[in-house]
Coordinates of C-alpha atoms in Angstrom, one line a residue:
M290 CA 77.2 4.0 149.8
N291 CA 73.5 3.0 149.7
L292 CA 73.0 0.0 147.5
P293 CA 70.0 -0.1 145.2
L294 CA 67.2 -2.7 144.9
L295 CA 67.8 -4.8 141.9
V296 CA 64.8 -5.5 139.6
A297 CA 65.6 -8.2 137.1
G298 CA 63.3 -7.8 134.1
A299 CA 61.7 -4.7 132.6
G300 CA 58.4 -6.1 131.4
I301 CA 55.0 -5.1 132.8
G302 CA 55.8 -6.6 136.2
G303 CA 59.3 -5.2 136.4
L304 CA 58.3 -1.7 135.5
G305 CA 55.4 -1.9 138.0
A306 CA 57.7 -3.0 140.7
A307 CA 60.2 -0.2 139.9
L308 CA 57.5 2.4 140.0
A309 CA 56.0 1.2 143.2
L310 CA 59.3 1.0 145.0
A311 CA 60.5 4.3 143.7
R312 CA 57.3 6.0 144.9
Q313 CA 58.4 4.9 148.4
G314 CA 61.8 6.6 148.0
Q315 CA 63.7 3.4 147.3
A316 CA 66.7 3.5 144.9
V317 CA 66.1 0.9 142.1
T318 CA 68.3 -0.5 139.3
V319 CA 66.2 -2.1 136.5
L320 CA 68.1 -4.8 134.6
E321 CA 66.7 -5.7 131.1
Q322 CA 68.3 -8.4 128.9
A323 CA 67.1 -6.8 125.7
P324 CA 69.4 -4.1 124.2
A325 CA 66.5 -1.6 124.0
F326 CA 63.2 -1.2 125.7
G327 CA 60.2 -2.6 124.0
E328 CA 57.3 -5.1 124.5
I329 CA 56.3 -7.7 122.0
G330 CA 52.9 -9.2 121.9
A331 CA 49.4 -8.1 121.1
G332 CA 46.5 -7.3 123.3
L333 CA 45.6 -7.9 126.9
Q334 CA 42.6 -7.4 129.2
L335 CA 42.7 -5.5 132.5
G336 CA 39.9 -6.2 134.9
P337 CA 38.8 -3.6 137.5
N338 CA 41.4 -5.0 139.9
A339 CA 44.3 -4.1 137.6
V340 CA 42.8 -0.7 136.7
R341 CA 42.5 0.0 140.4
V342 CA 46.2 -0.4 140.7
L343 CA 46.9 1.9 137.8
A344 CA 44.5 4.5 139.3
D345 CA 46.3 4.4 142.6
W346 CA 49.6 5.1 140.7
G347 CA 47.9 8.1 139.0
L348 CA 48.0 6.5 135.6
L349 CA 44.3 6.5 134.7
P350 CA 44.6 9.5 132.2
A351 CA 47.4 7.6 130.4
L352 CA 45.3 4.5 130.4
R353 CA 42.3 6.3 128.9
E354 CA 44.5 7.6 126.1
A355 CA 45.7 4.1 125.2
A356 CA 42.9 1.7 125.9
A357 CA 39.5 0.7 124.7
F358 CA 36.7 0.1 127.3
P359 CA 34.4 -2.6 126.0
E360 CA 30.7 -2.3 126.7
A361 CA 30.0 -6.0 127.1
L362 CA 31.4 -9.5 127.1
R363 CA 29.5 -11.8 124.7
V364 CA 29.9 -15.6 124.7
R365 CA 28.9 -17.7 121.7
D366 CA 29.2 -21.3 120.5
A367 CA 32.2 -21.6 118.1
R368 CA 30.4 -24.2 116.0
S369 CA 26.9 -22.9 115.7
G370 CA 27.3 -19.2 116.5
R371 CA 24.6 -19.5 119.1
S372 CA 24.6 -16.9 121.9
L373 CA 25.4 -18.5 125.2
G374 CA 25.5 -15.5 127.6
Q375 CA 26.8 -12.0 128.1
L376 CA 28.0 -9.7 130.8
A377 CA 27.6 -5.9 130.8
L378 CA 30.9 -4.0 131.1
G379 CA 31.4 -0.3 130.5
E380 CA 29.6 1.8 133.1
A381 CA 28.0 -1.3 134.5
A382 CA 31.5 -2.6 135.5
V383 CA 32.3 0.7 137.1
A384 CA 29.1 0.6 139.1
R385 CA 29.7 -3.0 140.2
H386 CA 33.4 -2.9 140.9
G387 CA 34.4 0.7 141.2
Q388 CA 36.7 0.7 138.2
A389 CA 36.4 0.0 134.5
Y390 CA 37.3 -3.1 132.4
A391 CA 39.9 -2.1 129.9
C392 CA 41.5 -3.7 126.8
L393 CA 44.8 -2.5 125.4
H394 CA 47.8 -3.5 123.4
R395 CA 50.6 -4.9 125.6
A396 CA 53.1 -2.5 124.1
D397 CA 50.9 0.5 125.1
L398 CA 50.7 -0.6 128.7
H399 CA 54.4 -1.2 128.7
A400 CA 55.0 2.3 127.3
L401 CA 52.8 4.1 129.8
L402 CA 54.5 2.3 132.7
Q403 CA 57.9 3.1 131.2
R404 CA 57.1 6.8 131.0
A405 CA 56.0 6.8 134.6
V406 CA 59.1 5.1 135.8
A407 CA 61.3 7.4 133.7
Q408 CA 60.0 10.3 135.8
E409 CA 61.4 8.8 139.0
A410 CA 64.9 10.2 139.7
C411 CA 65.9 7.2 141.9
V412 CA 65.5 4.6 139.2
S413 CA 68.5 3.7 137.0
W414 CA 68.5 1.4 134.0
R415 CA 70.9 -1.1 132.6
L416 CA 70.0 -2.6 129.2
G417 CA 71.6 -5.7 127.7
A418 CA 71.9 -7.1 131.2
R419 CA 70.7 -10.6 131.7
A420 CA 70.5 -12.0 135.2
E421 CA 72.4 -15.3 135.4
S422 CA 72.8 -16.2 139.0
W423 CA 72.7 -14.7 142.5
R424 CA 73.9 -15.4 146.0
P425 CA 73.4 -13.8 149.4
S426 CA 76.1 -11.3 150.2
G427 CA 76.1 -9.9 153.8
P428 CA 72.6 -8.6 154.4
G429 CA 72.1 -8.1 150.7
V430 CA 72.5 -9.9 147.4
S431 CA 75.2 -10.3 144.8
L432 CA 73.9 -10.7 141.2
T433 CA 76.0 -12.1 138.4
L434 CA 75.0 -11.1 134.8
A435 CA 75.5 -13.2 131.7
S436 CA 78.3 -10.8 130.8
G437 CA 80.2 -11.8 133.9
D438 CA 79.6 -8.4 135.6
Q439 CA 78.6 -8.6 139.2
L440 CA 76.2 -6.2 140.9
A441 CA 75.5 -5.7 144.6
G442 CA 72.1 -4.8 145.9
Q443 CA 70.1 -4.5 149.0
A444 CA 67.7 -7.1 147.7
L445 CA 66.7 -8.7 144.4
I446 CA 63.2 -8.9 142.8
G447 CA 62.9 -11.4 140.0
C448 CA 60.5 -10.1 137.4
D449 CA 62.2 -12.0 134.6
G450 CA 59.2 -14.0 133.4
L451 CA 58.3 -17.6 132.8
W452 CA 61.9 -18.7 132.2
S453 CA 63.2 -16.8 135.2
R454 CA 66.9 -17.1 136.0
V455 CA 66.3 -15.6 139.4
R456 CA 63.8 -18.4 140.2
Q457 CA 66.2 -21.1 139.0
G458 CA 68.9 -19.7 141.3
G459 CA 67.2 -20.4 144.6
F460 CA 63.6 -21.5 144.2
D461 CA 62.4 -24.1 141.8
A462 CA 65.0 -25.0 139.1
A463 CA 62.6 -27.2 137.1
P464 CA 61.6 -25.7 133.8
P465 CA 58.0 -24.7 133.0
R466 CA 55.8 -27.4 131.7
R467 CA 54.0 -27.5 128.3
T468 CA 50.2 -27.4 128.8
G469 CA 49.3 -29.1 125.5
H470 CA 47.7 -25.9 124.2
L471 CA 48.8 -23.6 121.4
A472 CA 47.8 -19.9 121.1
Y473 CA 47.6 -18.1 117.8
R474 CA 47.2 -14.3 117.7
G475 CA 46.7 -11.5 115.3
L476 CA 45.9 -7.8 115.2
I477 CA 43.3 -6.4 112.9
P478 CA 43.0 -2.7 111.9
A479 CA 39.5 -1.6 112.7
E480 CA 39.2 0.1 109.3
A481 CA 39.7 -3.4 107.7
L482 CA 36.5 -4.6 109.3
P483 CA 32.9 -3.9 108.2
A484 CA 31.0 -1.6 110.5
A485 CA 28.9 -4.5 111.8
M486 CA 32.0 -6.2 113.2
R487 CA 33.4 -3.2 115.0
D488 CA 31.4 -4.1 118.1
P489 CA 33.0 -2.5 121.2
S490 CA 32.8 -5.7 123.2
V491 CA 34.9 -8.7 124.2
G492 CA 33.8 -11.6 122.0
V493 CA 34.4 -15.2 123.3
W494 CA 33.7 -18.3 121.2
L495 CA 33.8 -21.7 122.9
G496 CA 34.2 -25.0 121.1
P497 CA 35.5 -28.6 121.9
R498 CA 39.2 -28.3 122.6
L499 CA 39.3 -24.7 121.5
H500 CA 38.2 -21.1 122.1
V501 CA 38.7 -17.8 120.4
V502 CA 38.7 -14.3 122.0
H503 CA 38.6 -10.9 120.2
Y504 CA 38.3 -7.4 121.6
P505 CA 39.1 -3.7 120.7
V506 CA 42.4 -2.1 121.6
R507 CA 44.0 1.3 121.0
R508 CA 40.8 3.3 121.6
G509 CA 39.0 0.9 119.2
E510 CA 41.4 1.6 116.3
A511 CA 42.4 -2.1 116.2
F512 CA 41.1 -5.5 117.4
N513 CA 43.2 -8.2 119.0
L514 CA 42.3 -11.8 118.3
V515 CA 43.6 -14.9 120.1
A516 CA 42.7 -18.5 119.2
V517 CA 43.7 -21.3 121.6
V518 CA 43.7 -24.9 120.5
Q519 CA 44.7 -28.2 122.1
G520 CA 47.4 -30.1 120.2
E521 CA 51.0 -31.1 120.0
A522 CA 53.6 -28.3 119.7
G523 CA 55.9 -30.4 117.5
G524 CA 59.2 -28.7 116.8
L525 CA 58.0 -25.2 117.9
E526 CA 60.5 -23.2 120.0
A527 CA 59.3 -23.4 123.5
S528 CA 60.3 -19.9 124.7
S529 CA 59.3 -17.8 121.7
W530 CA 56.2 -15.6 121.9
S531 CA 56.2 -14.6 118.2
Q532 CA 56.8 -17.5 115.8
P533 CA 55.1 -16.9 112.5
A534 CA 52.1 -19.1 111.7
E535 CA 49.9 -19.8 108.7
A536 CA 46.2 -19.3 108.6
G537 CA 45.7 -22.7 107.1
E538 CA 47.4 -24.3 110.0
L539 CA 45.0 -22.6 112.4
S540 CA 41.9 -23.4 110.3
A541 CA 42.8 -27.1 110.3
A542 CA 43.2 -27.1 114.1
L543 CA 39.9 -25.4 114.6
G544 CA 37.8 -27.5 112.3
P545 CA 34.3 -26.4 111.3
I546 CA 33.3 -23.1 112.8
A547 CA 30.4 -20.6 112.5
G548 CA 30.4 -18.2 109.6
P549 CA 30.7 -15.0 111.8
L550 CA 33.8 -16.5 113.6
A551 CA 35.3 -17.5 110.2
D552 CA 34.9 -13.8 109.1
W553 CA 37.0 -12.7 112.1
L554 CA 39.7 -15.2 111.4
A555 CA 39.8 -14.2 107.7
A556 CA 40.3 -10.6 108.6
V557 CA 43.6 -11.2 110.4
P558 CA 46.4 -10.0 108.2
G559 CA 49.1 -12.2 109.8
W560 CA 49.4 -14.7 112.6
T561 CA 51.9 -15.6 115.3
R562 CA 51.8 -18.5 117.7
W563 CA 53.3 -19.6 121.0
V564 CA 53.4 -22.7 123.0
L565 CA 51.6 -22.3 126.3
H566 CA 53.5 -23.3 129.4
D567 CA 52.7 -23.1 133.1
R568 CA 53.7 -24.3 136.6
D569 CA 51.7 -25.8 139.4
P570 CA 49.8 -23.3 141.6
L571 CA 51.8 -21.7 144.4
R572 CA 52.0 -23.9 147.5
G573 CA 52.9 -21.3 150.1
P574 CA 54.8 -18.0 150.7
A575 CA 58.2 -19.7 150.2
D576 CA 57.4 -20.0 146.5
M577 CA 57.4 -16.2 146.3
A578 CA 60.1 -15.0 148.6
R579 CA 63.2 -16.3 150.4
G580 CA 65.5 -14.1 152.4
A581 CA 66.4 -11.0 150.4
V582 CA 65.0 -12.3 147.1
A583 CA 61.4 -12.1 145.9
L584 CA 59.7 -13.3 142.8
L585 CA 56.9 -11.3 141.0
G586 CA 54.5 -12.0 138.2
D587 CA 55.2 -14.9 135.8
A588 CA 58.5 -15.6 137.5
A589 CA 56.5 -16.7 140.5
H590 CA 53.0 -17.7 139.2
P591 CA 52.6 -18.0 135.5
M592 CA 48.9 -18.0 134.5
R593 CA 47.1 -19.9 131.8
P594 CA 45.2 -17.2 129.8
Y595 CA 41.7 -18.4 130.6
L596 CA 40.9 -15.7 133.2
A597 CA 42.8 -12.8 131.6
Q598 CA 44.8 -12.1 134.7
G599 CA 48.5 -12.6 134.0
A600 CA 49.3 -8.9 133.7
A601 CA 46.8 -8.0 136.4
M602 CA 48.4 -10.3 139.0
A603 CA 51.9 -8.9 138.2
L604 CA 50.5 -5.3 138.8
E605 CA 48.9 -6.4 142.0
D606 CA 52.1 -8.0 143.2
A607 CA 54.0 -4.7 142.5
W608 CA 51.3 -2.6 144.2
V609 CA 51.5 -4.7 147.4
L610 CA 55.3 -4.8 147.3
G611 CA 55.4 -1.0 147.0
H612 CA 53.1 -0.5 150.0
L613 CA 55.5 -2.7 152.1
A614 CA 58.6 -0.9 151.0
R615 CA 58.1 2.3 153.0
G616 CA 61.1 3.1 155.1
A617 CA 62.8 -0.3 154.5
T618 CA 66.6 -0.5 154.8
V619 CA 68.9 -3.4 153.8
A620 CA 68.3 -5.3 157.0
D621 CA 64.5 -5.1 156.6
W622 CA 64.0 -6.8 153.2
P623 CA 63.7 -10.4 154.3
E624 CA 60.9 -9.4 156.7
R625 CA 59.2 -7.2 154.1
F626 CA 59.5 -9.9 151.4
A627 CA 58.0 -12.4 153.8
R628 CA 55.0 -10.2 154.4
Y629 CA 54.7 -9.6 150.6
A630 CA 54.7 -13.3 149.9
Q631 CA 52.2 -14.0 152.8
A632 CA 49.9 -11.3 151.4
R633 CA 50.0 -12.5 147.8
W634 CA 50.6 -16.3 147.5
A635 CA 47.0 -17.5 148.3
R636 CA 45.3 -15.1 145.9
N637 CA 47.7 -15.8 143.1
A638 CA 47.3 -19.6 143.6
R639 CA 43.5 -19.2 143.5
V640 CA 43.8 -17.3 140.2
Q641 CA 46.1 -20.0 138.8
R642 CA 43.7 -22.8 139.8
R643 CA 40.6 -20.9 138.4
S644 CA 42.4 -20.2 135.2
R645 CA 43.1 -23.9 134.7
R646 CA 39.5 -24.7 135.5
N647 CA 38.3 -22.2 133.0
G648 CA 40.4 -23.8 130.3
R649 CA 38.7 -27.1 131.0
I650 CA 35.3 -25.5 130.9
F651 CA 36.0 -23.3 127.8
H652 CA 37.2 -26.4 125.8
A653 CA 34.6 -28.8 127.1
S654 CA 32.7 -31.4 125.1
G655 CA 30.0 -33.9 125.9
L656 CA 28.1 -33.5 129.2
L657 CA 30.4 -30.9 130.6
R658 CA 29.8 -28.7 127.6
L659 CA 26.0 -29.2 127.9
G660 CA 26.1 -28.3 131.6
R661 CA 28.2 -25.2 130.9
D662 CA 25.8 -23.9 128.3
T663 CA 22.8 -24.6 130.4
A664 CA 24.3 -22.9 133.5
M665 CA 25.3 -19.9 131.4
G666 CA 21.8 -19.6 130.1
V667 CA 20.2 -19.9 133.5
L668 CA 22.7 -17.9 135.6
G669 CA 23.8 -15.3 133.0
E670 CA 25.9 -12.5 134.5
R671 CA 26.2 -14.1 137.9
L672 CA 28.2 -16.9 136.3
L673 CA 30.4 -14.6 134.1
D674 CA 31.2 -12.0 136.7
N675 CA 34.0 -12.4 139.2
P676 CA 33.4 -10.1 142.2
W677 CA 36.0 -11.9 144.4
L678 CA 38.6 -11.2 141.8
Y679 CA 37.7 -7.7 140.7
A680 CA 37.4 -6.4 144.3
G681 CA 41.2 -6.8 144.8
P682 CA 43.9 -6.3 145.4
G683 CA 43.6 -6.6 149.2
A684 CA 45.3 -4.2 151.5
P685 CA 48.8 -5.5 152.4
P686 CA 49.8 -5.9 156.1
R687 CA 51.6 -2.9 157.6
P688 CA 55.3 -3.6 158.0
A689 CA 56.3 -3.9 161.7
S690 CA 59.0 -1.2 161.3
A691 CA 57.0 1.2 159.2
N692 CA 56.5 4.7 160.4
P693 CA 52.9 5.7 161.3

């Protein structure tokens, strides 16, 4: 009997991995700890690199039905409201990078991936199945669930997020680290905003120890807003993504802000918050794959949200893994995973480092803030664009045993 590949986690990374592997004819069992499929959260941004992956999977029509495609990114000072710089997106992004810049609700991206995976006959699902531990078993892997059930697989891909049990079982058992930053988010119906605020752009507001981002989602029918502040998390639950929050708490953390930004915050009907955690940037390929077990997305390389690349890097991981899965049998997975890790670790580590650096720049004060604002005014789009990032993902190496 042919054993399946085990994918732990059915978030964006797990569904992407299941789809990419199934498209190569691999049997996949997706394990999800929740009792039903769903995706919490609010909006996310997908740069041209992530849209390129979805296009290769034939999902551009579904993306166009769900997303908004902002025309520009506009950066302002959170205190004064002064314009600091802007970057043309829309058709300009397509001309520069070959694909669009998209914004959409996380649940909508999850749903379109789930629909695509559901069409693959070689994918099976198991809900209410939380990965607990694993061990090598012959050429494959034995996975124990929290229920006590044991599953056998050709290999295991840990897509189980920041608090990954797969990672703890054979990689780095240390828990994620608090960053000292708190994120507040809300979703605003477009109809609740005056026409002047329904600008189809990504708005970024920078201030000392804080920044705020808002952008359209759901074809422009709603706007996602995220405010990130530096401060103590207190007694907040570390692993929750959706703890209720009060508007007054956020206002106190932000301090004095420009009137137009205050209008955005006042329009949010309800707030949630979460405590930002991360890990050190990847040090080498062994941080992403060992033997017949690989990590993908946040399980391997959680990103701070200052480059808007968390979902994108998970999709890139899945795309590369899929290209390396062609013709693989149980004995091939250690070698295929090693190639996957070699192809991905340095790029992921670079994005992790750049995301951290952006956080320091976004929240700067004093001379660093002055230098940031001056550079943005002088260099404009050259400073805000990321050609090295949006040109990806790079082509993976061809497996040694792949058929021509």
